[in-house]
Amino acid sequence: MFTHVDAVAGQLGRGLLLTLAMTALTFTGAVAGGLVVAVLRICPVAPLRAFGAGYVTVFRNIPLLVLLVLFVFGLPDLGLLYPLFATVTTAMALYWAAFVCEVVRSGVRAVPRGQAEVARALGLGFGQCLRHVILPQAVRPMVQPLGSIFIGCALSTSLAAAVGVAELTGQAEFLTLRYDQPLTSFALTTVVYVALTLTSGLVAGRVERKLAVAR
Amino acid sequence: MRLSRPRPALGAASATAALALTLTACGGSATLPAASGSSGSAAADASKTYDEILAVAPVAPAGQIPAGSLMAKIKKRGTLIVGGTDTSALFSLKDPVTGELTGFDAGLAAMLAKYITGRTSTKLVQVSVATREQLLRNGTVDTVFATYSITPERAKKVDFAGPYYSSGDAILVKKANTAIKAVDDLNGKTVCTQSGSTAANDIKDFAPKSKVILFDGNSQCVQAVKQGRADAYVIDQAILVGTQYRDPSVKVVGQPFTTDPYGIGTPKADPEMKTFVDAWLKKIEASGAWAKLWKATLGTAVTGAAPKPPVVGSVEGS
């Protein structure tokens, strides 16, 4: 076992903070970006729909690790050198936005077509129809998939360790190098990750029940 | 700018080049035109002196080679069979033009061959980390020169003459960087290393105020330094000098700040070989040939004067 409990706890704590910040920023960015792309994909303008489809195809089909390496080591060659944390979080938000887009789109598709037709018959435009009729009904079926995406975001932050961000997994690597107890340090981080994802699963369940009567 | 200045430098460079070509037909002359005089002629100088060092290397008096010993066997054969590699830049690298091995390890092996047989004739057998001990034990090779770290564990299976070189963690920075000269300068800087390497701990021990980033591989670390994401890259010197050899936009600064002693592997079945090699090593260290060879090989990549060779027998296992 580790003998330097304080040092270990402090190091893992710092890593956890970074993981939480990264998860929150990634998820927020992904939801914002995903909403925009989803709107593009269902809007009446064909070129915008094509752009949205292209975005999803590109970002959903590149492995996240490849994307991270491209962002971290490729962008500086184009003269774009940003802090490591910002670069990695941006890449992850762009990646998860593609998934959020598809969740939003299927949520919207789950609303019966008649609802949109009625809204149009009442004289609502595309934006008004989305805001007042479609989205309020589409949110509920989106909650659980979004919860899954949150878990995906949280777990995928561990890939950031491979490109030098000292989040939870990165700190576990440092601990392994220092104390040579790989199983212990990874077991500790596993516990933290599971605690994080179980909590988010519970929250998603709560939110879903809250929204149950919305339709 | 003065017009007259480049001329003598160029003249000197081409004279050195001509000399180098007549002496060795070496590949080093290819670097001459690019650099305006200084570094180009230094490269040619290095390969010139490399051959000169081998040419003046000592030969053992006949009395030191007892009949029936491994040395006598090697002398009769006329060639030293060396376990090593031909892909380790500045330690043992095959020149694609001449087919000759050059580098610090290769130079020492050639000098040892000359000490025993009178000629610098060596035959290379490729070894890997996994095969070194086995090839020494079954007699396939007479000796191993392969950036071979002395450890007590390995010393149970083979004998180590030396240590002949003290490697360890060294620092790689961008060529233009003059702020980092030693490990103390890493405080407050961003330093990267490979995620599987214990160098991360050494950085924290020697420069507690540095920020350490772990990347997966060598190329990513070098890339990070070149792109300015990290100020320095710290890992074993043997890896860094190889990187610097291939990529002139970075440089290795100072001497290693940790200790990783390299030994010359000899078979345990022939203990007289270890004693013999130790004696030879002391001889070339005292004569200055060791330092000259360092200057001509590793010295072309590492800044500063030649280090003091480690004391023979000073390491557990040697």
Coordinates of C-alpha atoms in Angstrom, one line a residue:
Chain A
M1 CA 0.0 0.0 0.0
F2 CA 1.0 3.6 -0.3
T3 CA 2.8 5.1 2.6
H4 CA 2.4 8.7 1.7
V5 CA -1.4 8.9 2.0
D6 CA -1.6 12.7 2.2
A7 CA 0.5 13.2 -0.9
V8 CA -1.4 10.6 -2.8
A9 CA -4.8 12.0 -1.8
G10 CA -3.7 15.5 -2.7
Q11 CA -2.5 14.4 -6.1
L12 CA -5.6 12.4 -6.9
G13 CA -7.7 15.3 -5.6
R14 CA -6.1 17.7 -8.0
G15 CA -6.6 15.2 -10.8
L16 CA -10.2 14.7 -9.8
L17 CA -10.8 18.5 -9.9
L18 CA -9.4 18.7 -13.4
T19 CA -11.5 15.7 -14.5
L20 CA -14.6 17.3 -13.1
A21 CA -13.9 20.6 -14.8
M22 CA -13.1 18.9 -18.0
T23 CA -16.2 16.8 -17.9
A24 CA -18.5 19.8 -17.1
L25 CA -17.0 22.0 -19.8
T26 CA -17.0 19.2 -22.4
F27 CA -20.6 18.3 -21.7
T28 CA -21.8 21.9 -21.7
G29 CA -19.9 22.6 -24.9
A30 CA -21.2 19.3 -26.5
V31 CA -24.8 20.1 -25.6
A32 CA -24.6 23.7 -27.0
G33 CA -22.8 22.5 -30.1
G34 CA -25.0 19.5 -30.5
L35 CA -28.2 21.6 -30.3
V36 CA -26.9 23.9 -33.1
V37 CA -25.9 21.0 -35.3
A38 CA -29.2 19.3 -34.7
V39 CA -31.1 22.4 -35.6
L40 CA -29.0 22.5 -38.8
R41 CA -29.8 18.9 -39.6
I42 CA -33.6 19.4 -39.3
C43 CA -33.9 22.9 -40.7
P44 CA -35.5 23.5 -44.1
V45 CA -32.3 24.8 -45.8
A46 CA -30.7 22.0 -47.7
P47 CA -27.0 23.2 -47.6
L48 CA -27.2 23.6 -43.8
R49 CA -28.7 20.1 -43.5
A50 CA -25.8 18.8 -45.6
F51 CA -23.3 20.7 -43.4
G52 CA -24.9 19.2 -40.2
A53 CA -24.8 15.7 -41.7
G54 CA -21.2 16.2 -42.7
Y55 CA -20.2 17.4 -39.2
V56 CA -21.7 14.3 -37.6
T57 CA -20.1 12.0 -40.1
V58 CA -16.7 13.4 -39.6
F59 CA -16.6 13.8 -35.8
R60 CA -18.5 10.6 -34.9
N61 CA -16.2 8.4 -37.1
I62 CA -12.8 9.6 -35.9
P63 CA -11.5 7.8 -32.8
L64 CA -11.3 10.4 -30.0
L65 CA -7.7 9.6 -29.3
V66 CA -6.8 10.3 -32.9
L67 CA -8.7 13.6 -32.7
L68 CA -6.9 14.6 -29.5
V69 CA -3.5 13.9 -31.0
L70 CA -4.4 15.8 -34.1
F71 CA -5.5 18.8 -32.1
V72 CA -2.6 18.7 -29.6
F73 CA 0.2 18.1 -32.1
G74 CA -1.3 19.2 -35.4
L75 CA -2.7 22.6 -34.6
P76 CA 0.6 24.1 -33.4
D77 CA 2.0 23.3 -36.8
L78 CA -0.6 25.6 -38.2
G79 CA 0.5 28.3 -35.7
L80 CA -2.4 27.7 -33.3
L81 CA -0.8 26.9 -29.9
Y82 CA -3.4 27.0 -27.1
P83 CA -3.0 25.7 -23.6
L84 CA -3.2 21.9 -23.4
F85 CA -6.4 21.9 -21.3
A86 CA -8.3 24.2 -23.6
T87 CA -7.2 22.3 -26.7
V88 CA -8.2 18.9 -25.3
T89 CA -11.5 20.2 -23.9
T90 CA -12.4 21.8 -27.3
A91 CA -11.6 18.6 -29.2
M92 CA -13.7 16.6 -26.8
A93 CA -16.6 19.0 -27.0
L94 CA -16.6 18.9 -30.8
Y95 CA -16.5 15.1 -30.7
W96 CA -19.4 14.7 -28.3
A97 CA -21.4 17.4 -30.0
A98 CA -21.9 15.0 -32.9
F99 CA -23.4 12.4 -30.5
V100 CA -25.6 15.0 -28.8
C101 CA -26.8 16.2 -32.2
E102 CA -28.1 12.7 -33.0
V103 CA -29.7 12.3 -29.6
V104 CA -31.5 15.7 -30.1
R105 CA -32.5 14.8 -33.6
S106 CA -34.0 11.4 -32.6
G107 CA -35.8 13.2 -29.6
V108 CA -37.3 15.6 -32.1
R109 CA -38.2 12.7 -34.5
A110 CA -40.0 11.0 -31.5
V111 CA -42.6 13.9 -31.5
P112 CA -45.5 12.8 -33.8
R113 CA -45.4 14.5 -37.1
G114 CA -48.9 15.9 -36.6
Q115 CA -47.6 18.2 -33.9
A116 CA -45.4 20.0 -36.3
E117 CA -48.2 20.2 -38.9
V118 CA -50.6 21.6 -36.4
A119 CA -48.0 24.2 -35.3
R120 CA -47.5 25.2 -39.0
A121 CA -51.2 25.4 -39.5
L122 CA -51.5 27.7 -36.6
G123 CA -49.0 30.0 -38.4
L124 CA -45.9 29.3 -36.3
G125 CA -42.5 29.6 -38.0
F126 CA -39.6 27.1 -37.9
G127 CA -38.1 28.6 -34.8
Q128 CA -41.4 29.1 -32.9
C129 CA -42.5 25.6 -33.8
L130 CA -39.2 24.2 -32.4
R131 CA -39.3 26.3 -29.3
H132 CA -42.9 26.0 -28.3
V133 CA -44.1 22.7 -29.6
I134 CA -41.4 20.3 -30.6
L135 CA -38.5 20.7 -28.1
P136 CA -40.7 20.7 -24.9
Q137 CA -42.0 17.3 -25.9
A138 CA -38.7 16.1 -27.3
V139 CA -36.7 16.7 -24.1
R140 CA -38.0 13.7 -22.1
P141 CA -36.8 10.9 -24.5
M142 CA -33.5 12.7 -24.7
V143 CA -32.7 12.6 -20.9
Q144 CA -31.4 9.1 -20.6
P145 CA -29.3 9.1 -23.8
L146 CA -27.9 12.5 -22.7
G147 CA -27.1 10.9 -19.3
S148 CA -25.2 8.2 -21.2
I149 CA -23.3 10.8 -23.2
F150 CA -22.4 12.5 -19.9
I151 CA -21.0 9.2 -18.7
G152 CA -19.2 8.9 -22.0
C153 CA -17.7 12.4 -21.5
A154 CA -16.6 11.7 -18.0
L155 CA -14.9 8.5 -18.9
S156 CA -13.4 9.8 -22.1
T157 CA -11.5 12.5 -20.2
S158 CA -9.1 9.7 -19.2
L159 CA -7.9 9.8 -22.8
A160 CA -6.5 13.3 -22.1
A161 CA -3.8 11.7 -20.0
A162 CA -2.3 10.3 -23.2
V163 CA -1.7 13.8 -24.6
G164 CA -0.3 15.1 -21.4
V165 CA -3.2 16.5 -19.3
A166 CA -2.7 15.5 -15.6
E167 CA -6.3 14.7 -14.8
L168 CA -7.3 11.7 -12.7
T169 CA -5.7 9.1 -15.0
G170 CA -2.7 11.3 -15.6
Q171 CA -2.2 11.6 -11.8
A172 CA -2.6 7.8 -11.5
E173 CA 0.3 7.4 -14.0
F174 CA 2.4 9.8 -11.9
L175 CA 1.6 7.7 -8.8
T176 CA 2.5 4.5 -10.6
L177 CA 5.8 5.9 -11.6
R178 CA 6.5 7.1 -8.1
Y179 CA 5.3 4.2 -6.0
D180 CA 5.3 1.4 -8.5
Q181 CA 1.9 0.2 -7.4
P182 CA -0.1 0.3 -10.7
L183 CA -2.9 -1.9 -9.5
T184 CA -3.5 0.2 -6.4
S185 CA -3.5 3.5 -8.2
F186 CA -5.7 2.4 -11.0
A187 CA -8.1 0.7 -8.5
L188 CA -8.4 4.0 -6.7
T189 CA -9.1 6.0 -9.8
T190 CA -11.6 3.3 -10.9
V191 CA -13.5 3.9 -7.6
V192 CA -13.6 7.6 -8.3
Y193 CA -14.8 7.2 -11.9
V194 CA -17.5 4.8 -10.9
A195 CA -18.7 7.2 -8.1
L196 CA -18.8 9.9 -10.7
T197 CA -20.7 8.0 -13.3
L198 CA -23.1 6.3 -10.9
T199 CA -24.1 9.8 -9.6
S200 CA -24.7 11.1 -13.0
G201 CA -26.9 8.0 -13.8
L202 CA -29.0 8.7 -10.7
V203 CA -29.3 12.4 -11.6
A204 CA -30.5 11.4 -15.1
G205 CA -33.2 9.1 -13.6
R206 CA -34.4 11.9 -11.3
V207 CA -34.6 14.4 -14.2
E208 CA -36.5 12.0 -16.3
R209 CA -39.1 11.4 -13.6
K210 CA -39.4 15.2 -13.1
L211 CA -40.2 15.6 -16.8
A212 CA -42.6 12.7 -16.9
V213 CA -45.7 14.7 -17.0
A214 CA -44.5 17.2 -19.5
R215 CA -46.2 15.7 -22.5
Chain B
M1 CA 28.4 42.5 -42.6
R2 CA 32.1 42.1 -43.6
L3 CA 32.7 40.5 -47.0
S4 CA 36.0 39.0 -46.0
R5 CA 34.8 37.0 -43.1
P6 CA 33.2 34.0 -44.7
R7 CA 36.2 33.2 -46.9
P8 CA 38.7 31.9 -44.4
A9 CA 36.0 29.9 -42.7
L10 CA 34.9 28.3 -46.0
G11 CA 38.5 27.7 -47.0
A12 CA 39.2 25.9 -43.7
A13 CA 36.0 23.9 -44.1
S14 CA 36.8 22.7 -47.5
A15 CA 40.4 21.9 -46.6
T16 CA 39.1 19.8 -43.7
A17 CA 36.6 18.2 -46.0
A18 CA 39.3 17.3 -48.5
L19 CA 41.4 15.8 -45.7
A20 CA 38.4 13.9 -44.3
L21 CA 37.6 12.6 -47.8
T22 CA 41.1 11.4 -48.5
L23 CA 41.4 9.8 -45.1
T24 CA 38.1 8.1 -44.8
A25 CA 35.7 8.9 -47.6
C26 CA 33.4 9.7 -44.7
G27 CA 29.7 10.5 -44.9
G28 CA 30.2 13.5 -42.6
S29 CA 31.4 15.7 -45.4
A30 CA 27.8 15.9 -46.7
T31 CA 27.0 18.3 -44.0
L32 CA 29.7 20.8 -44.9
P33 CA 28.0 23.2 -47.3
A34 CA 24.9 23.9 -45.2
A35 CA 26.6 25.3 -42.1
S36 CA 28.7 28.4 -42.7
G37 CA 32.1 27.1 -41.7
S38 CA 32.0 26.3 -38.1
S39 CA 29.6 23.4 -37.4
G40 CA 30.3 21.8 -40.8
S41 CA 34.0 21.6 -40.3
A42 CA 33.4 20.4 -36.7
A43 CA 31.5 17.4 -38.1
A44 CA 34.3 16.7 -40.5
D45 CA 36.9 17.2 -37.8
A46 CA 35.0 14.8 -35.6
S47 CA 35.1 11.9 -38.1
K48 CA 38.7 12.7 -38.9
T49 CA 39.7 12.5 -35.3
Y50 CA 37.6 9.4 -34.8
D51 CA 39.8 7.5 -37.3
E52 CA 42.9 9.1 -35.9
I53 CA 42.0 8.0 -32.4
L54 CA 41.6 4.5 -33.6
A55 CA 44.9 4.7 -35.5
V56 CA 46.9 5.6 -32.4
A57 CA 45.0 3.2 -30.0
P58 CA 47.3 1.0 -28.0
V59 CA 48.1 -2.6 -28.5
A60 CA 48.6 -5.0 -25.6
P61 CA 52.1 -6.3 -24.9
A62 CA 52.2 -10.0 -25.7
G63 CA 52.8 -10.9 -22.0
Q64 CA 49.3 -9.7 -21.0
I65 CA 47.6 -12.3 -23.2
P66 CA 48.1 -15.7 -21.5
A67 CA 47.8 -18.8 -23.6
G68 CA 44.4 -20.5 -23.5
S69 CA 42.6 -17.4 -22.4
L70 CA 39.6 -15.9 -24.3
M71 CA 41.9 -13.1 -25.4
A72 CA 44.4 -15.5 -26.9
K73 CA 41.5 -17.1 -28.8
I74 CA 40.4 -13.7 -30.1
K75 CA 44.0 -12.9 -31.1
K76 CA 44.3 -16.1 -33.0
R77 CA 41.0 -15.4 -34.8
G78 CA 42.1 -11.9 -35.6
T79 CA 38.6 -10.4 -35.0
L80 CA 36.7 -9.4 -32.0
I81 CA 33.1 -10.6 -32.0
V82 CA 31.0 -7.8 -30.5
G83 CA 27.4 -7.9 -29.4
G84 CA 25.8 -4.6 -30.2
T85 CA 23.5 -2.7 -32.6
D86 CA 23.9 -0.7 -35.8
T87 CA 21.0 1.7 -35.2
S88 CA 22.0 3.6 -32.1
A89 CA 23.2 7.1 -33.3
L90 CA 26.4 8.3 -31.8
F91 CA 26.9 5.1 -29.9
S92 CA 26.9 2.5 -32.7
L93 CA 25.5 3.5 -36.0
K94 CA 26.2 1.9 -39.4
D95 CA 27.4 4.4 -42.1
P96 CA 25.2 3.5 -45.1
V97 CA 28.0 4.5 -47.5
T98 CA 31.0 2.8 -46.0
G99 CA 29.2 0.1 -44.1
E100 CA 31.4 0.9 -41.1
L101 CA 30.1 1.3 -37.6
T102 CA 30.8 4.6 -35.9
G103 CA 30.0 5.9 -32.4
F104 CA 31.2 5.8 -28.9
D105 CA 30.4 2.1 -28.3
A106 CA 31.6 1.1 -31.8
G107 CA 34.9 3.1 -31.3
L108 CA 35.6 1.5 -27.9
A109 CA 34.9 -2.0 -29.4
A110 CA 37.3 -1.2 -32.3
M111 CA 39.9 0.0 -29.8
L112 CA 39.5 -3.2 -27.7
A113 CA 39.9 -5.3 -30.8
K114 CA 43.1 -3.4 -31.7
Y115 CA 44.4 -3.9 -28.2
I116 CA 44.0 -7.6 -28.4
T117 CA 44.7 -8.4 -32.1
G118 CA 46.6 -5.4 -33.3
R119 CA 43.8 -4.5 -35.8
T120 CA 40.5 -2.6 -35.4
S121 CA 38.7 -5.6 -36.9
T122 CA 35.3 -6.3 -35.2
K123 CA 32.4 -8.5 -36.2
L124 CA 29.0 -7.3 -35.1
V125 CA 26.3 -9.6 -33.8
Q126 CA 23.0 -7.9 -33.3
V127 CA 21.8 -8.1 -29.7
S128 CA 18.6 -7.0 -28.0
V129 CA 17.9 -6.4 -24.3
A130 CA 16.5 -9.9 -24.1
T131 CA 19.4 -11.7 -25.8
R132 CA 22.5 -10.0 -24.5
E133 CA 23.1 -12.2 -21.5
Q134 CA 22.3 -15.4 -23.4
L135 CA 24.7 -14.6 -26.3
L136 CA 27.5 -13.9 -23.9
R137 CA 26.9 -17.1 -21.9
N138 CA 26.8 -19.4 -24.9
G139 CA 29.9 -17.9 -26.4
T140 CA 28.3 -16.4 -29.5
V141 CA 29.9 -13.1 -28.7
D142 CA 33.2 -12.3 -27.0
T143 CA 31.9 -9.1 -25.4
V144 CA 28.9 -6.7 -25.5
F145 CA 29.1 -3.0 -26.2
A146 CA 25.4 -1.9 -26.3
T147 CA 24.6 1.0 -23.9
Y148 CA 24.5 -1.9 -21.5
S149 CA 23.4 -0.7 -18.0
I150 CA 25.1 -2.4 -15.1
T151 CA 22.6 -3.9 -12.7
P152 CA 23.2 -6.4 -9.8
E153 CA 20.6 -8.6 -11.4
R154 CA 22.4 -8.8 -14.7
A155 CA 25.8 -9.1 -12.9
K156 CA 24.7 -12.5 -11.7
K157 CA 24.6 -13.8 -15.3
V158 CA 27.5 -12.0 -16.9
D159 CA 30.6 -10.1 -15.9
F160 CA 30.7 -6.3 -16.4
A161 CA 34.0 -4.5 -17.1
G162 CA 33.8 -0.8 -16.5
P163 CA 31.6 1.2 -16.0
Y164 CA 32.9 2.9 -19.1
Y165 CA 30.3 5.6 -19.4
S166 CA 27.8 7.2 -17.0
S167 CA 24.6 8.0 -18.8
G168 CA 21.3 9.0 -17.1
D169 CA 18.6 11.6 -17.6
A170 CA 19.6 14.5 -19.7
I171 CA 17.8 17.6 -21.0
L172 CA 16.7 18.3 -24.6
V173 CA 15.7 21.9 -25.6
K174 CA 15.0 23.8 -28.7
K175 CA 18.2 24.9 -30.5
A176 CA 17.5 28.6 -29.8
N177 CA 16.9 28.1 -26.1
T178 CA 19.7 29.5 -23.9
A179 CA 17.8 29.8 -20.7
I180 CA 18.1 26.1 -19.8
K181 CA 21.6 24.9 -19.2
A182 CA 21.3 22.5 -16.3
V183 CA 18.7 20.7 -14.3
D184 CA 18.2 23.6 -11.8
D185 CA 17.0 25.8 -14.7
L186 CA 14.0 23.5 -15.1
N187 CA 12.3 25.0 -12.0
G188 CA 9.2 27.0 -13.1
K189 CA 9.4 25.5 -16.6
T190 CA 7.2 23.0 -18.4
V191 CA 9.1 19.7 -18.8
C192 CA 7.8 16.7 -20.7
T193 CA 8.9 13.1 -20.6
Q194 CA 7.5 9.7 -21.7
S195 CA 4.7 8.3 -19.6
G196 CA 6.4 5.0 -19.0
S197 CA 9.7 6.5 -17.9
T198 CA 10.8 7.0 -14.3
A199 CA 12.4 10.3 -15.5
A200 CA 9.2 12.0 -14.3
N201 CA 10.2 11.3 -10.7
D202 CA 13.8 12.4 -11.3
I203 CA 12.5 15.7 -12.7
K204 CA 10.4 16.3 -9.6
D205 CA 13.3 15.4 -7.3
F206 CA 15.8 17.6 -9.0
A207 CA 13.6 20.5 -10.0
P208 CA 10.5 20.5 -7.7
K209 CA 9.1 23.7 -9.1
S210 CA 8.9 22.3 -12.6
K211 CA 5.6 21.3 -14.3
V212 CA 5.8 17.8 -15.7
I213 CA 3.8 16.6 -18.7
L214 CA 3.6 13.0 -19.7
F215 CA 3.3 12.1 -23.4
D216 CA 3.1 8.6 -24.8
G217 CA 6.2 8.4 -26.9
N218 CA 9.6 10.0 -27.9
S219 CA 8.3 11.7 -31.0
Q220 CA 5.4 13.4 -29.2
C221 CA 7.8 14.7 -26.5
V222 CA 10.2 16.1 -29.2
Q223 CA 7.2 17.6 -31.1
A224 CA 6.0 19.3 -27.9
V225 CA 9.4 20.9 -27.4
K226 CA 9.6 22.0 -31.0
Q227 CA 6.1 23.5 -30.9
G228 CA 6.8 25.3 -27.6
R229 CA 4.2 23.3 -25.6
A230 CA 7.1 22.1 -23.3
D231 CA 10.3 24.0 -22.6
A232 CA 12.4 20.9 -22.2
Y233 CA 12.3 17.1 -22.6
V234 CA 14.0 14.9 -20.1
I235 CA 14.9 11.3 -20.6
D236 CA 18.0 9.0 -20.9
Q237 CA 20.8 10.7 -22.6
A238 CA 21.3 7.9 -25.1
I239 CA 17.8 8.5 -26.5
L240 CA 18.2 12.2 -26.6
V241 CA 21.5 12.3 -28.4
G242 CA 20.0 10.0 -31.0
T243 CA 17.1 12.4 -31.4
Q244 CA 19.4 15.3 -31.7
Y245 CA 21.4 13.5 -34.3
R246 CA 18.4 13.2 -36.5
D247 CA 16.8 16.5 -35.8
P248 CA 19.1 19.5 -35.8
S249 CA 16.4 21.9 -34.5
V250 CA 16.9 20.6 -31.0
K251 CA 20.0 20.2 -28.7
V252 CA 21.0 18.2 -25.7
V253 CA 22.4 20.5 -22.9
G254 CA 24.8 19.6 -20.1
Q255 CA 25.7 16.2 -18.6
P256 CA 23.2 13.7 -17.3
F257 CA 22.0 14.6 -13.8
T258 CA 21.2 11.0 -12.8
T259 CA 23.4 8.0 -13.0
D260 CA 22.9 5.0 -15.3
P261 CA 26.3 3.3 -15.6
Y262 CA 27.1 1.5 -18.8
G263 CA 29.3 -1.6 -18.6
I264 CA 31.1 -3.8 -21.1
G265 CA 29.7 -7.3 -20.9
T266 CA 32.1 -10.2 -20.8
P267 CA 31.4 -13.9 -20.3
K268 CA 31.4 -15.1 -16.7
A269 CA 33.1 -18.3 -17.9
D270 CA 36.2 -16.3 -18.7
P271 CA 36.8 -14.1 -15.7
E272 CA 40.3 -13.1 -17.0
M273 CA 38.5 -11.2 -19.8
K274 CA 36.9 -8.8 -17.4
T275 CA 40.2 -8.1 -15.6
F276 CA 41.8 -7.6 -19.0
V277 CA 39.2 -5.2 -20.3
D278 CA 39.2 -3.3 -17.0
A279 CA 43.0 -2.8 -17.3
W280 CA 42.6 -1.7 -20.9
L281 CA 39.8 0.7 -20.0
K282 CA 42.0 2.3 -17.3
K283 CA 44.8 2.6 -19.8
I284 CA 42.8 4.5 -22.5
E285 CA 41.1 6.7 -19.8
A286 CA 44.5 7.7 -18.5
S287 CA 45.9 8.3 -22.0
G288 CA 43.1 10.7 -22.9
A289 CA 41.9 8.4 -25.7
W290 CA 38.6 7.9 -23.9
A291 CA 37.9 11.7 -23.7
K292 CA 39.0 12.2 -27.4
L293 CA 36.6 9.4 -28.5
W294 CA 33.8 11.0 -26.4
K295 CA 34.5 14.4 -28.0
A296 CA 34.4 12.9 -31.5
T297 CA 31.2 11.0 -31.0
L298 CA 28.8 12.0 -28.2
G299 CA 30.6 15.4 -27.9
T300 CA 29.2 16.4 -31.4
A301 CA 25.7 16.3 -29.9
V302 CA 26.2 17.2 -26.2
T303 CA 27.3 20.7 -25.3
G304 CA 30.3 21.2 -23.0
A305 CA 33.6 19.5 -22.3
A306 CA 34.0 15.7 -22.1
P307 CA 32.9 14.4 -18.7
K308 CA 35.2 12.5 -16.3
P309 CA 34.9 8.8 -17.0
P310 CA 33.4 6.9 -14.2
V311 CA 35.8 5.0 -11.9
V312 CA 36.3 1.4 -13.1
G313 CA 34.7 -1.0 -10.6
S314 CA 32.8 1.8 -8.8
V315 CA 29.3 0.4 -9.4
E316 CA 27.7 -2.6 -7.8
G317 CA 27.9 -5.4 -10.3
S318 CA 31.0 -4.2 -12.0

